[in-house]
PDB file of C-alpha atoms and ligand atoms in Angstrom:
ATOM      1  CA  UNK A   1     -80.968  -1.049  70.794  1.00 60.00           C
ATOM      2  CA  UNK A   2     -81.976   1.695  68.625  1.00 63.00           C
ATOM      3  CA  UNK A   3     -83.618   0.736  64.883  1.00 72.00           C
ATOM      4  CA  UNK A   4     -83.392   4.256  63.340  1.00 81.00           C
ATOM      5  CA  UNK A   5     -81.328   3.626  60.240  1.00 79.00           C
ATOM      6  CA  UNK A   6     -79.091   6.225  60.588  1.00 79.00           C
ATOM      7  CA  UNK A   7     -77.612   4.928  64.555  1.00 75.00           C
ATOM      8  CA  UNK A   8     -77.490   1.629  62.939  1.00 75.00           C
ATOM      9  CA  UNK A   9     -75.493   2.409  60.328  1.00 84.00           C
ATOM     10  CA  UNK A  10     -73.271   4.000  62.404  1.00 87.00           C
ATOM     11  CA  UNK A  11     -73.297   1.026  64.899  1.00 91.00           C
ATOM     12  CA  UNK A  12     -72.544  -1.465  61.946  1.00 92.00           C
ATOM     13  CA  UNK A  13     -69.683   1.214  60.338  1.00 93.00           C
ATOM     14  CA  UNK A  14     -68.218   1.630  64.149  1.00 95.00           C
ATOM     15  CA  UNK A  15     -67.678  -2.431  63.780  1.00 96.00           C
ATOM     16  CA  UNK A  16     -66.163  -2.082  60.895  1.00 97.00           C
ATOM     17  CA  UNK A  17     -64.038   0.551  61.752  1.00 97.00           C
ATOM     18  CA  UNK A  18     -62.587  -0.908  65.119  1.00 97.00           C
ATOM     19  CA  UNK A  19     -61.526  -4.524  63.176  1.00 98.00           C
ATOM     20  CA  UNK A  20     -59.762  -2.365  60.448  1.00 98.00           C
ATOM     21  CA  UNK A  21     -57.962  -0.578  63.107  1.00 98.00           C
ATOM     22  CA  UNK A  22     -56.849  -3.692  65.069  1.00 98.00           C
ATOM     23  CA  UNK A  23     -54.826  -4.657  61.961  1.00 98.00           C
ATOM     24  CA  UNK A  24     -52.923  -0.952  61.454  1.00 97.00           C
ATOM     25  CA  UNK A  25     -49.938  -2.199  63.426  1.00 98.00           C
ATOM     26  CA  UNK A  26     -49.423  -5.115  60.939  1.00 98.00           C
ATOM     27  CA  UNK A  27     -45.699  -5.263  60.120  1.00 98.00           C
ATOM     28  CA  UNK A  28     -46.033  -7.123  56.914  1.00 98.00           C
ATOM     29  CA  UNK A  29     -47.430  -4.309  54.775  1.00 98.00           C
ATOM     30  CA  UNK A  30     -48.680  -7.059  52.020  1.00 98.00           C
ATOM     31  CA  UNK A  31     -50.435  -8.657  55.192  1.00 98.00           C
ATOM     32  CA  UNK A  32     -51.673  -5.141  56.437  1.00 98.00           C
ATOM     33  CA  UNK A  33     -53.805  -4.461  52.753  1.00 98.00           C
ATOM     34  CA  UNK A  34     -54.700  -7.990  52.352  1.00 98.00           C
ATOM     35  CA  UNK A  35     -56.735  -7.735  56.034  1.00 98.00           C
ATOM     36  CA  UNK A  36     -58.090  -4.656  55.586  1.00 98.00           C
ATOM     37  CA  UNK A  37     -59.331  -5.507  52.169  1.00 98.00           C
ATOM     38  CA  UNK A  38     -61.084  -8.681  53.290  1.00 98.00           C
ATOM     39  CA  UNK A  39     -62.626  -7.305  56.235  1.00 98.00           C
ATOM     40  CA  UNK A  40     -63.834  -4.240  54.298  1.00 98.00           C
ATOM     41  CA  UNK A  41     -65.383  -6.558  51.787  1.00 98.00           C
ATOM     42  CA  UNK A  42     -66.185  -9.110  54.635  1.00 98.00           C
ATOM     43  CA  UNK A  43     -68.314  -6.366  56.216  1.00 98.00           C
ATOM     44  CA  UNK A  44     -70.167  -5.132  53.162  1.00 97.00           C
ATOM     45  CA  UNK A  45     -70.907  -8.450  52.356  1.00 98.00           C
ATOM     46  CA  UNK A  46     -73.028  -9.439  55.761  1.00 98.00           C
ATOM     47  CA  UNK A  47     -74.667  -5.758  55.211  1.00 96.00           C
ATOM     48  CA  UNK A  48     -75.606  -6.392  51.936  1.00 97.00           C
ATOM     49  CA  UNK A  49     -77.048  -9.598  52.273  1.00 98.00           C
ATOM     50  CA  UNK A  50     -78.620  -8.373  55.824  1.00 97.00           C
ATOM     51  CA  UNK A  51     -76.926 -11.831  57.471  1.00 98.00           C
ATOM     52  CA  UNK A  52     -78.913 -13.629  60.517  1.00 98.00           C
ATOM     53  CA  UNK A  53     -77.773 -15.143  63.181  1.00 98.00           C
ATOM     54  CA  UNK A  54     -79.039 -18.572  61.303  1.00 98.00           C
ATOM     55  CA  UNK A  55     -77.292 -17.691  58.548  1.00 98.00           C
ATOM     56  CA  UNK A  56     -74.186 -17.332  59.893  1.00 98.00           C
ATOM     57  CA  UNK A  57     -74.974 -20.607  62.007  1.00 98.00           C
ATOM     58  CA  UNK A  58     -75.291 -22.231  58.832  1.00 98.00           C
ATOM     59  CA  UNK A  59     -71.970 -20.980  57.433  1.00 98.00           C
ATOM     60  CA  UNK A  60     -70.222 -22.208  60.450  1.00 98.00           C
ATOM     61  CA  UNK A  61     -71.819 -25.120  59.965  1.00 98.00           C
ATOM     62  CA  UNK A  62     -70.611 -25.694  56.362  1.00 98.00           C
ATOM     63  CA  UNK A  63     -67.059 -25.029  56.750  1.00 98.00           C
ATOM     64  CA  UNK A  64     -66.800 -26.685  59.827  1.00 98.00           C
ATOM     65  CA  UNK A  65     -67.780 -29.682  57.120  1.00 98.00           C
ATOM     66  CA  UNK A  66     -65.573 -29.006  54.796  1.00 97.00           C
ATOM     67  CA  UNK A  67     -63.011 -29.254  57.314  1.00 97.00           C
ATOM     68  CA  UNK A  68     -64.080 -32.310  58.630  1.00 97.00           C
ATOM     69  CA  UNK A  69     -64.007 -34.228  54.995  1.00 96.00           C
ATOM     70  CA  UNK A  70     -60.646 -32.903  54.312  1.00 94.00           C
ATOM     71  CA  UNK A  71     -57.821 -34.856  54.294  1.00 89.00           C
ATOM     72  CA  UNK A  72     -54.585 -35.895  52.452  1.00 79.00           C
ATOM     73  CA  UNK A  73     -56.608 -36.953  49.681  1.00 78.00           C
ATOM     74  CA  UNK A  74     -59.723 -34.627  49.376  1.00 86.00           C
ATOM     75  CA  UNK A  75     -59.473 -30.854  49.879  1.00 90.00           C
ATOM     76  CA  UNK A  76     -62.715 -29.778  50.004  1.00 95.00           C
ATOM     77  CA  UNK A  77     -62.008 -26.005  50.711  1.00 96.00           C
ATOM     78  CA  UNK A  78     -60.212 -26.168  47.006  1.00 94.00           C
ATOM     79  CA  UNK A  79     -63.367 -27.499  45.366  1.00 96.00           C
ATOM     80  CA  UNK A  80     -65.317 -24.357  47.428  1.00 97.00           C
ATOM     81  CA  UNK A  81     -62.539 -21.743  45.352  1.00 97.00           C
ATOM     82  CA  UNK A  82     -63.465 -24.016  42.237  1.00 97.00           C
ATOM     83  CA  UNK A  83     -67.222 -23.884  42.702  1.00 98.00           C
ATOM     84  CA  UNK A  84     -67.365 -20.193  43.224  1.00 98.00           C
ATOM     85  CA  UNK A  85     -64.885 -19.126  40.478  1.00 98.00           C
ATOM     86  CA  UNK A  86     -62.151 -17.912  42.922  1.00 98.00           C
ATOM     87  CA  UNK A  87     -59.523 -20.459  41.440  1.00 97.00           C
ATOM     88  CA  UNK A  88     -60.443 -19.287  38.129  1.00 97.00           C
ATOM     89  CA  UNK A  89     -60.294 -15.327  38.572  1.00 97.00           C
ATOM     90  CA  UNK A  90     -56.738 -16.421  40.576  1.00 97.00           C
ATOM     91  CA  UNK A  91     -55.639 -17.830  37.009  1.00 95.00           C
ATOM     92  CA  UNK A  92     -56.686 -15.041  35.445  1.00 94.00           C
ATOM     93  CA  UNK A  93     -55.169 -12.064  37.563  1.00 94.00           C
ATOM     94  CA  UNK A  94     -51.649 -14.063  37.070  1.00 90.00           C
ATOM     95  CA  UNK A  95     -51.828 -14.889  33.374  1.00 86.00           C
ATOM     96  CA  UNK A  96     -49.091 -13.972  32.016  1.00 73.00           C
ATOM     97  CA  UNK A  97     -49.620 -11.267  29.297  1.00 72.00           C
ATOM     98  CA  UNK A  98     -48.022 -12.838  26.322  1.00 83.00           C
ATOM     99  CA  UNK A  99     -50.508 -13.387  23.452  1.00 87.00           C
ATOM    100  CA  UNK A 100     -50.333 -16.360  21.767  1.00 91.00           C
ATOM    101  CA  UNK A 101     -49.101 -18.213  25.154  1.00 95.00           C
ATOM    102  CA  UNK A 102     -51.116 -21.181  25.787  1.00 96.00           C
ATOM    103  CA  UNK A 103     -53.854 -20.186  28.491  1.00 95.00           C
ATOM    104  CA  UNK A 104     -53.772 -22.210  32.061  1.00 96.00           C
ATOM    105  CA  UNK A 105     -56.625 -23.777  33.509  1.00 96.00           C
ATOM    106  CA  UNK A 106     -57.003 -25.115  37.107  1.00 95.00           C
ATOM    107  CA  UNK A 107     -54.373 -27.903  38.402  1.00 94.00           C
ATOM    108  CA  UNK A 108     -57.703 -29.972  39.439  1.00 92.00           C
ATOM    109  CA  UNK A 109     -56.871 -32.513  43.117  1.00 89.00           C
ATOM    110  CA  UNK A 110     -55.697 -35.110  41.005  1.00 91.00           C
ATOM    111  CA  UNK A 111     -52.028 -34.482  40.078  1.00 93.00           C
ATOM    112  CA  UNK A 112     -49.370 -37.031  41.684  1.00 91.00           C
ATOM    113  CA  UNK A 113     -45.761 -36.278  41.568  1.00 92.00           C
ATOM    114  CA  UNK A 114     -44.678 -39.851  41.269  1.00 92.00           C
ATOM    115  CA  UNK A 115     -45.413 -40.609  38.055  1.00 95.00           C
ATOM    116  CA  UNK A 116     -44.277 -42.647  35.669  1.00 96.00           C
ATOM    117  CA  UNK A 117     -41.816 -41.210  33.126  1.00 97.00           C
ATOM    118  CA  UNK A 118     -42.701 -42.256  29.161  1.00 97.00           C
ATOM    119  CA  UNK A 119     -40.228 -42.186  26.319  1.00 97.00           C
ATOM    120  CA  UNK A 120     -41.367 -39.906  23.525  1.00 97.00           C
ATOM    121  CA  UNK A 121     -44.267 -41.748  21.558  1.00 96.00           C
ATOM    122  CA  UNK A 122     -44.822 -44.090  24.658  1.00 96.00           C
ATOM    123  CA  UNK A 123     -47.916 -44.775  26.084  1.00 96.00           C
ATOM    124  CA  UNK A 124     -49.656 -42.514  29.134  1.00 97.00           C
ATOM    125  CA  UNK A 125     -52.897 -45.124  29.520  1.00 95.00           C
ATOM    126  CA  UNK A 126     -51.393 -47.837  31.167  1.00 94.00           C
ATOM    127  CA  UNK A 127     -54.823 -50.131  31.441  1.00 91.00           C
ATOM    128  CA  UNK A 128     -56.925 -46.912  31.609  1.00 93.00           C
ATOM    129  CA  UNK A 129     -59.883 -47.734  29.789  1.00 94.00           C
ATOM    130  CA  UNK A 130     -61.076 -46.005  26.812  1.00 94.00           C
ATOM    131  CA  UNK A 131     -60.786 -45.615  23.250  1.00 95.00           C
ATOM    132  CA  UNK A 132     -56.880 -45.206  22.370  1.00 95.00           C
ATOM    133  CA  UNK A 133     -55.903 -41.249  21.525  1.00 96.00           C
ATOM    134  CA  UNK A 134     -52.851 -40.021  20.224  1.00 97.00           C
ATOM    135  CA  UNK A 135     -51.805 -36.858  20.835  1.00 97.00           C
ATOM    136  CA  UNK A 136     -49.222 -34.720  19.521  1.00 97.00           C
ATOM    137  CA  UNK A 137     -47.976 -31.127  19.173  1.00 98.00           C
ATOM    138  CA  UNK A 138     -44.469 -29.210  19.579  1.00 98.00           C
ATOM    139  CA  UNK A 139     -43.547 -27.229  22.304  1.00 98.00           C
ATOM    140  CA  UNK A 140     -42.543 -23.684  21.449  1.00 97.00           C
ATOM    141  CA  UNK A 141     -42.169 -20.423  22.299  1.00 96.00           C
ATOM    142  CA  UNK A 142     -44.413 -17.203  21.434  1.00 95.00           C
ATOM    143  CA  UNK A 143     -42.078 -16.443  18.693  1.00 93.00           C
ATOM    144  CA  UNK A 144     -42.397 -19.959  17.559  1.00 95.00           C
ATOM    145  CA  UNK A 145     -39.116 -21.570  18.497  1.00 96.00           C
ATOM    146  CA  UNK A 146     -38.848 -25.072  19.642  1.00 98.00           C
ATOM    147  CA  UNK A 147     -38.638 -25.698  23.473  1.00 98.00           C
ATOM    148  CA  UNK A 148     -36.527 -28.540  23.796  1.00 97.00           C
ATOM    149  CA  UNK A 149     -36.622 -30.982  26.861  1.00 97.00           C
ATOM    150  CA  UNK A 150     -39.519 -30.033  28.244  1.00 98.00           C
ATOM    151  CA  UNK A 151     -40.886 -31.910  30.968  1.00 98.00           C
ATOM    152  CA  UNK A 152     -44.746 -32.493  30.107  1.00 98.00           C
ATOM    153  CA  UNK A 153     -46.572 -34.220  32.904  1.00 98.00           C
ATOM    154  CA  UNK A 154     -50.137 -35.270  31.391  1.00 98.00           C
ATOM    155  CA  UNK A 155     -53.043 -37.485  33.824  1.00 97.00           C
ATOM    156  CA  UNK A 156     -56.342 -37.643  32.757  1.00 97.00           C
ATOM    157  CA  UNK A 157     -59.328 -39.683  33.832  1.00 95.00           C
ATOM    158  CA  UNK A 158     -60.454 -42.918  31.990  1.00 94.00           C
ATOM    159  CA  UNK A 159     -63.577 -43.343  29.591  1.00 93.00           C
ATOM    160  CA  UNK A 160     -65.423 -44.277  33.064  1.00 92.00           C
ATOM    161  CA  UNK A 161     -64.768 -40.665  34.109  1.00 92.00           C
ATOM    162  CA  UNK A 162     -61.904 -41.636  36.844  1.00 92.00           C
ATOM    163  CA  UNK A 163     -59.104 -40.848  37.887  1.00 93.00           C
ATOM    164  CA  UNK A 164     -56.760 -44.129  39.155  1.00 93.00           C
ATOM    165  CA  UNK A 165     -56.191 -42.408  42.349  1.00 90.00           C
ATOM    166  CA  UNK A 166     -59.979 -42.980  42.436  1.00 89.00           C
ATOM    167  CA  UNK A 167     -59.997 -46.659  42.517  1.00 91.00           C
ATOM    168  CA  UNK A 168     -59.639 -48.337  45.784  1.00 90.00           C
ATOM    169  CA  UNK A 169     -56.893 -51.024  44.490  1.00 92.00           C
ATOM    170  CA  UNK A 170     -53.542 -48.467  44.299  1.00 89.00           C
ATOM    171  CA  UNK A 171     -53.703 -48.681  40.591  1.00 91.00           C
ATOM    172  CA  UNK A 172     -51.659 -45.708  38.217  1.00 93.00           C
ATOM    173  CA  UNK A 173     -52.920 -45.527  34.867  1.00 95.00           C
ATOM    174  CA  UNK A 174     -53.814 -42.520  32.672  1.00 96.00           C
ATOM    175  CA  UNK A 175     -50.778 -40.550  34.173  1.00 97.00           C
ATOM    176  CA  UNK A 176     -46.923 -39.991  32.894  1.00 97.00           C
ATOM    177  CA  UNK A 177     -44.257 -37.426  32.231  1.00 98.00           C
ATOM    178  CA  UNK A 178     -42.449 -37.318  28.870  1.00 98.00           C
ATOM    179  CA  UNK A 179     -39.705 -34.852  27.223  1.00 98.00           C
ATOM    180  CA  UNK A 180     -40.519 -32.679  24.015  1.00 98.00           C
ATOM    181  CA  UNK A 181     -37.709 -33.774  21.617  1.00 97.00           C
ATOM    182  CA  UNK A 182     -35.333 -32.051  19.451  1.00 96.00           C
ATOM    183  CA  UNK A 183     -37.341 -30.168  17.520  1.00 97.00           C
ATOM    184  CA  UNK A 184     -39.558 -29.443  20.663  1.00 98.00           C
ATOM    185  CA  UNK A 185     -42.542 -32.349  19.154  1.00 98.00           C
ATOM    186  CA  UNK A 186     -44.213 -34.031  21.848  1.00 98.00           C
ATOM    187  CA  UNK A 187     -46.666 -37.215  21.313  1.00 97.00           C
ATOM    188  CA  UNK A 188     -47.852 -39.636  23.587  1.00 97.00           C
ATOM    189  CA  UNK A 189     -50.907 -42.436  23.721  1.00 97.00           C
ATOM    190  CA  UNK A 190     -53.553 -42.088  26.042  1.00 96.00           C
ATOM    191  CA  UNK A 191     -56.908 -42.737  25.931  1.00 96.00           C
ATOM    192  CA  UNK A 192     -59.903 -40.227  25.137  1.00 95.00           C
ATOM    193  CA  UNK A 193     -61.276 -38.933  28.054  1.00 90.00           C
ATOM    194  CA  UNK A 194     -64.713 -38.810  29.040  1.00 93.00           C
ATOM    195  CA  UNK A 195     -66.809 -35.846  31.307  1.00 95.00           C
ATOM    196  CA  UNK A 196     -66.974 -36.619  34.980  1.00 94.00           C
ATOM    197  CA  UNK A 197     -68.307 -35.175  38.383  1.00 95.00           C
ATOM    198  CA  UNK A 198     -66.162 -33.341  40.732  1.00 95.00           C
ATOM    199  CA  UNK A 199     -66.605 -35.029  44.220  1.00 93.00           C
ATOM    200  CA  UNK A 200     -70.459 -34.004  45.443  1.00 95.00           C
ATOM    201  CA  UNK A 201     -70.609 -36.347  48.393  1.00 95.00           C
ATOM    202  CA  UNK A 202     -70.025 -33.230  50.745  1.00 97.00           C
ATOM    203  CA  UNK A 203     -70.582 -30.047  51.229  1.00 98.00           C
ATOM    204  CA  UNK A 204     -69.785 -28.671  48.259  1.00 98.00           C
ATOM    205  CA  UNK A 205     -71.946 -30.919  46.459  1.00 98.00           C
ATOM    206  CA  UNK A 206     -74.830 -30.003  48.856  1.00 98.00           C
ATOM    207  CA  UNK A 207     -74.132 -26.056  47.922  1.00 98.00           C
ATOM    208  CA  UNK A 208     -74.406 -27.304  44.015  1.00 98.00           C
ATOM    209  CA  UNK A 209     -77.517 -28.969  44.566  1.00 98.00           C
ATOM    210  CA  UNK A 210     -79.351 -26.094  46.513  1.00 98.00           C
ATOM    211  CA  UNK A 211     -78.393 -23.948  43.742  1.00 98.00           C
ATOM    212  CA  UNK A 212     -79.458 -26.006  40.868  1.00 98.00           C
ATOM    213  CA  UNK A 213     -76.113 -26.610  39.873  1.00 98.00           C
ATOM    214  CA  UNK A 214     -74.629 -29.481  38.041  1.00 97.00           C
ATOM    215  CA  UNK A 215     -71.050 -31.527  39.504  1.00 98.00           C
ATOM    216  CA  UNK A 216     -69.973 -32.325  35.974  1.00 98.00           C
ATOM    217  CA  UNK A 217     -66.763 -31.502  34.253  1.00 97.00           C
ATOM    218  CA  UNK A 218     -66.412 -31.629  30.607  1.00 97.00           C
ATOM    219  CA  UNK A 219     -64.029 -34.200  29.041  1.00 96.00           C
ATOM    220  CA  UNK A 220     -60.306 -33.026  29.417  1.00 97.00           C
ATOM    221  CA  UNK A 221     -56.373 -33.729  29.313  1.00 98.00           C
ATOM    222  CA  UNK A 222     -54.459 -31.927  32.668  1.00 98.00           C
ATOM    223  CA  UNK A 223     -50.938 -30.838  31.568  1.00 98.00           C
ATOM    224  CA  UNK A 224     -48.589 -29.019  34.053  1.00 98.00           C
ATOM    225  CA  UNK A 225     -45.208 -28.211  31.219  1.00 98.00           C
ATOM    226  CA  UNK A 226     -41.747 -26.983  32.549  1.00 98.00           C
ATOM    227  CA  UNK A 227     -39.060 -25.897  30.923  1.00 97.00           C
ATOM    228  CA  UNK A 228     -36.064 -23.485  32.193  1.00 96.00           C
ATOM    229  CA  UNK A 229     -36.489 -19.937  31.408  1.00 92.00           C
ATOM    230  CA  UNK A 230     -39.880 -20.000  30.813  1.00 96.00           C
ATOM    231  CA  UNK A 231     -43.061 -19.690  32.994  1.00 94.00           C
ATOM    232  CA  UNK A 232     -44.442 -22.905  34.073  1.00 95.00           C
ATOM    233  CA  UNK A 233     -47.866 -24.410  32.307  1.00 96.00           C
ATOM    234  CA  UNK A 234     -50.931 -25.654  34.227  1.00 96.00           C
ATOM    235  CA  UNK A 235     -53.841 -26.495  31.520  1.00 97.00           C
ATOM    236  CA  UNK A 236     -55.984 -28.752  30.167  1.00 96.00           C
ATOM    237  CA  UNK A 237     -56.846 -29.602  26.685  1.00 97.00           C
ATOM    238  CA  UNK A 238     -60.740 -29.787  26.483  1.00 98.00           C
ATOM    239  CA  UNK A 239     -62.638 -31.956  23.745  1.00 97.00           C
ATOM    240  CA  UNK A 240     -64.711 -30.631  21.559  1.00 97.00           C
ATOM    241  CA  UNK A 241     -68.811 -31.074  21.212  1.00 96.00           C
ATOM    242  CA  UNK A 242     -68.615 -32.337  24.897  1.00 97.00           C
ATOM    243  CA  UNK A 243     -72.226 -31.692  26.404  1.00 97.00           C
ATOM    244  CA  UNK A 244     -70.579 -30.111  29.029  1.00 98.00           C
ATOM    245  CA  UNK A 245     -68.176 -27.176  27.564  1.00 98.00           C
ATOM    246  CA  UNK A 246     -71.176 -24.418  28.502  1.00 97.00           C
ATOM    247  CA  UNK A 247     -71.453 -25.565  32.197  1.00 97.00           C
ATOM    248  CA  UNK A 248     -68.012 -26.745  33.341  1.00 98.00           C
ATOM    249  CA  UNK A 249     -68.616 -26.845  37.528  1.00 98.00           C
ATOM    250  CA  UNK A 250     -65.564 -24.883  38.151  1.00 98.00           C
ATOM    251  CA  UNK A 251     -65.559 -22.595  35.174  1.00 98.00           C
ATOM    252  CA  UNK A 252     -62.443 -23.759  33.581  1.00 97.00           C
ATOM    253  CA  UNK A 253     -63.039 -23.905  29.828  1.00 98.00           C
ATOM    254  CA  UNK A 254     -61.564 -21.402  27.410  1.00 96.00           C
ATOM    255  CA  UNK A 255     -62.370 -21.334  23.846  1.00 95.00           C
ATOM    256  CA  UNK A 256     -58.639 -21.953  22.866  1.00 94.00           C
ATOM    257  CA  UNK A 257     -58.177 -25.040  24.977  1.00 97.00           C
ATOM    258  CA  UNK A 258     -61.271 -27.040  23.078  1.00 98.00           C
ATOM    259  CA  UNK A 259     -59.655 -29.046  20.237  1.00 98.00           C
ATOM    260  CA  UNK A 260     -61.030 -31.604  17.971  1.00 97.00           C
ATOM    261  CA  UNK A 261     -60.500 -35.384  18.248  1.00 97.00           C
ATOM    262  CA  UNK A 262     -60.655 -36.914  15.333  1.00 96.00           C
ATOM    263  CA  UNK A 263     -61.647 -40.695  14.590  1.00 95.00           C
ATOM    264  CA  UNK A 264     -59.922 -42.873  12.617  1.00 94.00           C
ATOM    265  CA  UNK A 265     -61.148 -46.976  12.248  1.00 90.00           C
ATOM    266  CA  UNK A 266     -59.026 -49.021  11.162  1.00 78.00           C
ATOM    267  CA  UNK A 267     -56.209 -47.355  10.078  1.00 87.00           C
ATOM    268  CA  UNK A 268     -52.275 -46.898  10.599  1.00 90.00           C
ATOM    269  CA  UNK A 269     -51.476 -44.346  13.137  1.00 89.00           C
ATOM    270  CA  UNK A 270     -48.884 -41.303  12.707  1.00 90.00           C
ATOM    271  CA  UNK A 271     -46.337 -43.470  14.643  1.00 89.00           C
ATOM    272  CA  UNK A 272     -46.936 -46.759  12.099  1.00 87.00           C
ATOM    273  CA  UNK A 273     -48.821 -48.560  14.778  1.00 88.00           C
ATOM    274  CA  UNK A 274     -51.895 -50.357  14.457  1.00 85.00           C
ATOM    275  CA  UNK A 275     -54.547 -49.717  17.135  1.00 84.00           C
ATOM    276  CA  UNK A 276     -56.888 -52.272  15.288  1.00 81.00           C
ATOM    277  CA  UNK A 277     -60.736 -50.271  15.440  1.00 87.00           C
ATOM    278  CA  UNK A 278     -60.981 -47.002  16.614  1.00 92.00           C
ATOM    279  CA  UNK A 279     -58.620 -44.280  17.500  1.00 95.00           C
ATOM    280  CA  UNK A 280     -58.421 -40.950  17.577  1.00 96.00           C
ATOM    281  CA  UNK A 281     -55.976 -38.163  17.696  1.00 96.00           C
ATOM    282  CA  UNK A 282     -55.189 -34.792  19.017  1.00 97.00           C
ATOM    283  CA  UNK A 283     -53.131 -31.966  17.926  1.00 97.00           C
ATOM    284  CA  UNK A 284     -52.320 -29.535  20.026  1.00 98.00           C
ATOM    285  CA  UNK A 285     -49.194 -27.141  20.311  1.00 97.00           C
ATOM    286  CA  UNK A 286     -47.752 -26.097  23.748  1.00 98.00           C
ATOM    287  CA  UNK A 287     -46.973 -22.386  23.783  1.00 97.00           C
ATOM    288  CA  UNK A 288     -45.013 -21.134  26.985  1.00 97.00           C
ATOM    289  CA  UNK A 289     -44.231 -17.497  27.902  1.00 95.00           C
ATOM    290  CA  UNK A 290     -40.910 -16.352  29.634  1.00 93.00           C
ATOM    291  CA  UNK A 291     -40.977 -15.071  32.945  1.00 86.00           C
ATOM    292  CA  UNK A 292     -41.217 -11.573  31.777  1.00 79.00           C
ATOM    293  CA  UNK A 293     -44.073 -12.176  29.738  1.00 70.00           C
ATOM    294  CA  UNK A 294     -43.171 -12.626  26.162  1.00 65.00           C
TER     295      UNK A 294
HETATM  296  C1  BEZ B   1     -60.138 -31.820  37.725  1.00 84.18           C
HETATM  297  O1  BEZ B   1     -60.142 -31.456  36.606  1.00 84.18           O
HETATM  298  O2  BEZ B   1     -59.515 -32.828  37.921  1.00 84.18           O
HETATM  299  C2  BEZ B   1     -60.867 -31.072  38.808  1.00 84.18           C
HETATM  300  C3  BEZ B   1     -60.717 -29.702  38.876  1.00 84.18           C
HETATM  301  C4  BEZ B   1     -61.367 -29.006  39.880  1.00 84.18           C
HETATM  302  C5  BEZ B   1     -62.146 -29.681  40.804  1.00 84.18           C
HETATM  303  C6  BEZ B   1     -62.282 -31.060  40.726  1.00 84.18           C
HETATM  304  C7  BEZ B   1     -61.649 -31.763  39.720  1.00 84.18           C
HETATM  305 FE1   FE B   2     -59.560 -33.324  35.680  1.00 84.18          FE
END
């Protein structure tokens, strides 16, 4: 094999070139750009990096990992697109334009669909540990008009940092759906949540390690809100002067989705109740866009 840097170029580009033409006869067109893109990319990639044989050993290696610790429960090739930023830049590219919207975050593995539903003003925390939190906003549109009937799915993990999913005994807590009411209000009782490591017991806690990365996730409420006519919500609200807002693992934080909890002791909550000790609260208004982007 010749090492003059010109032939090998041209042996590395004639590669290239015969795996993009292999895919000219897709019929999809979508499908066609999408594998032409990733192999051109794909290819530039291993040249850049000059990529062994090792190397690409160990990549095997890796995802053959990943595969083997996935299951109906943990996806590990999600926490990979969380790690590296992809399910972040995917939110962005398909944020809807509309300023003022709320901005989405990523859905996280720990959304169930059989949740619990919660009147208005019920209570989300179900046992979940933690100090109560009240939270309460409206739902509305960019031009400020109330979304009624919402559905607002919230989960969140407990002041341990867990989800109930996590918990070997089949427990729910710290998860429910709820309606916004007439005037599009929302409020609920949960309890504050506290910062928490994504799952590092595989390979993708091996890769942050190596790299000098951290697994933790700063303190945070999921929400996924629906509502006909307008574009569906996946966020989080984050809380603020958590240690962890600079170094979220998978990049999720955005200044507009840190909000303050307050503390109250000993006091009546908004709703009359008394908590007895401390409590705190969150406001927080839900701001969907239409489909078209207003
Ligand atoms: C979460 O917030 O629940 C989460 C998001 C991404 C990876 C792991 C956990
Ligand atoms: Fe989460």
């Amino acid at each position: 094999m010749s090492t003059d840097p010109a032939l090998v170029t041209d042996r590395e580009q004639a590669v290239t070139e015969e795996v993009l033409a292999s895919f000219e006869a897709t019929p999809d067109p979508r499908l066609r750009e999408v594998m032409h893109s990733l192999v051109r990319h794909l290819h530039a990639f291993a040249r850049d990096i000059r990529l062994s044989e090792h190397e690409w050993e160990i990549a095997i290696e890796f995802l053959t990992r990943a595969g083997h610790i996935t299951d109906d429960r943990r996806q590990e090739f999600i926490l990979l697109s969380d790690v590296l930023g992809l399910s972040m830049l995917t939110v962005a590219i398909n944020e809807p334009s509309a300023p003022g919207a709320t901005e989405s975050t990523v859905f996280g593995p720990f959304f169930v669909d059989t949740a619990p539903e919660i009147p208005l003003g019920g209570d989300i925390a179900r046992g979940a540990a933690g100090i109560p939190c009240y939270v309460s906003g409206r739902v509305r549109s960019v031009t400020g008009e109330p979304i009624v009937g919402a559905r607002i799915e919230v989960w969140e993990a407990d002041a341990d940092g867990f989800y109930d999913v996590q918990y070997p005994d089949g427990r729910s807590a710290g998860r429910g759906w709820l309606r916004s009411g007439e005037n599009g209000e929302y409020r609920f009782w949960s309890v504050l949540p506290a910062p928490y490591p994504i799952p590092h017991d595989g390979p993708v806690g091996d890769l942050l390690a190596a790299t000098d990365r951290g697994p933790m996730r700063p303190a945070h409420l999921h929400f996924m809100v629906t509502a006909p006519d307008f574009r569906s919500l996946i966020t989080h609200i984050f809380v603020a002067g958590d240690p962890y807002l600079d170094c979220d693992a998978v990049f999720g934080v955005k200044d507009n989705l840190v909000v303050e909890a307050v503390r109250h002791t000993d006091t009546a909550a908004p709703d009359g109740s008394h908590p007895g000790g401390a409590w705190t609260s969150i406001t927080f208004d839900l701001v969907l866009a239409t489909h078209d982007g207003r």
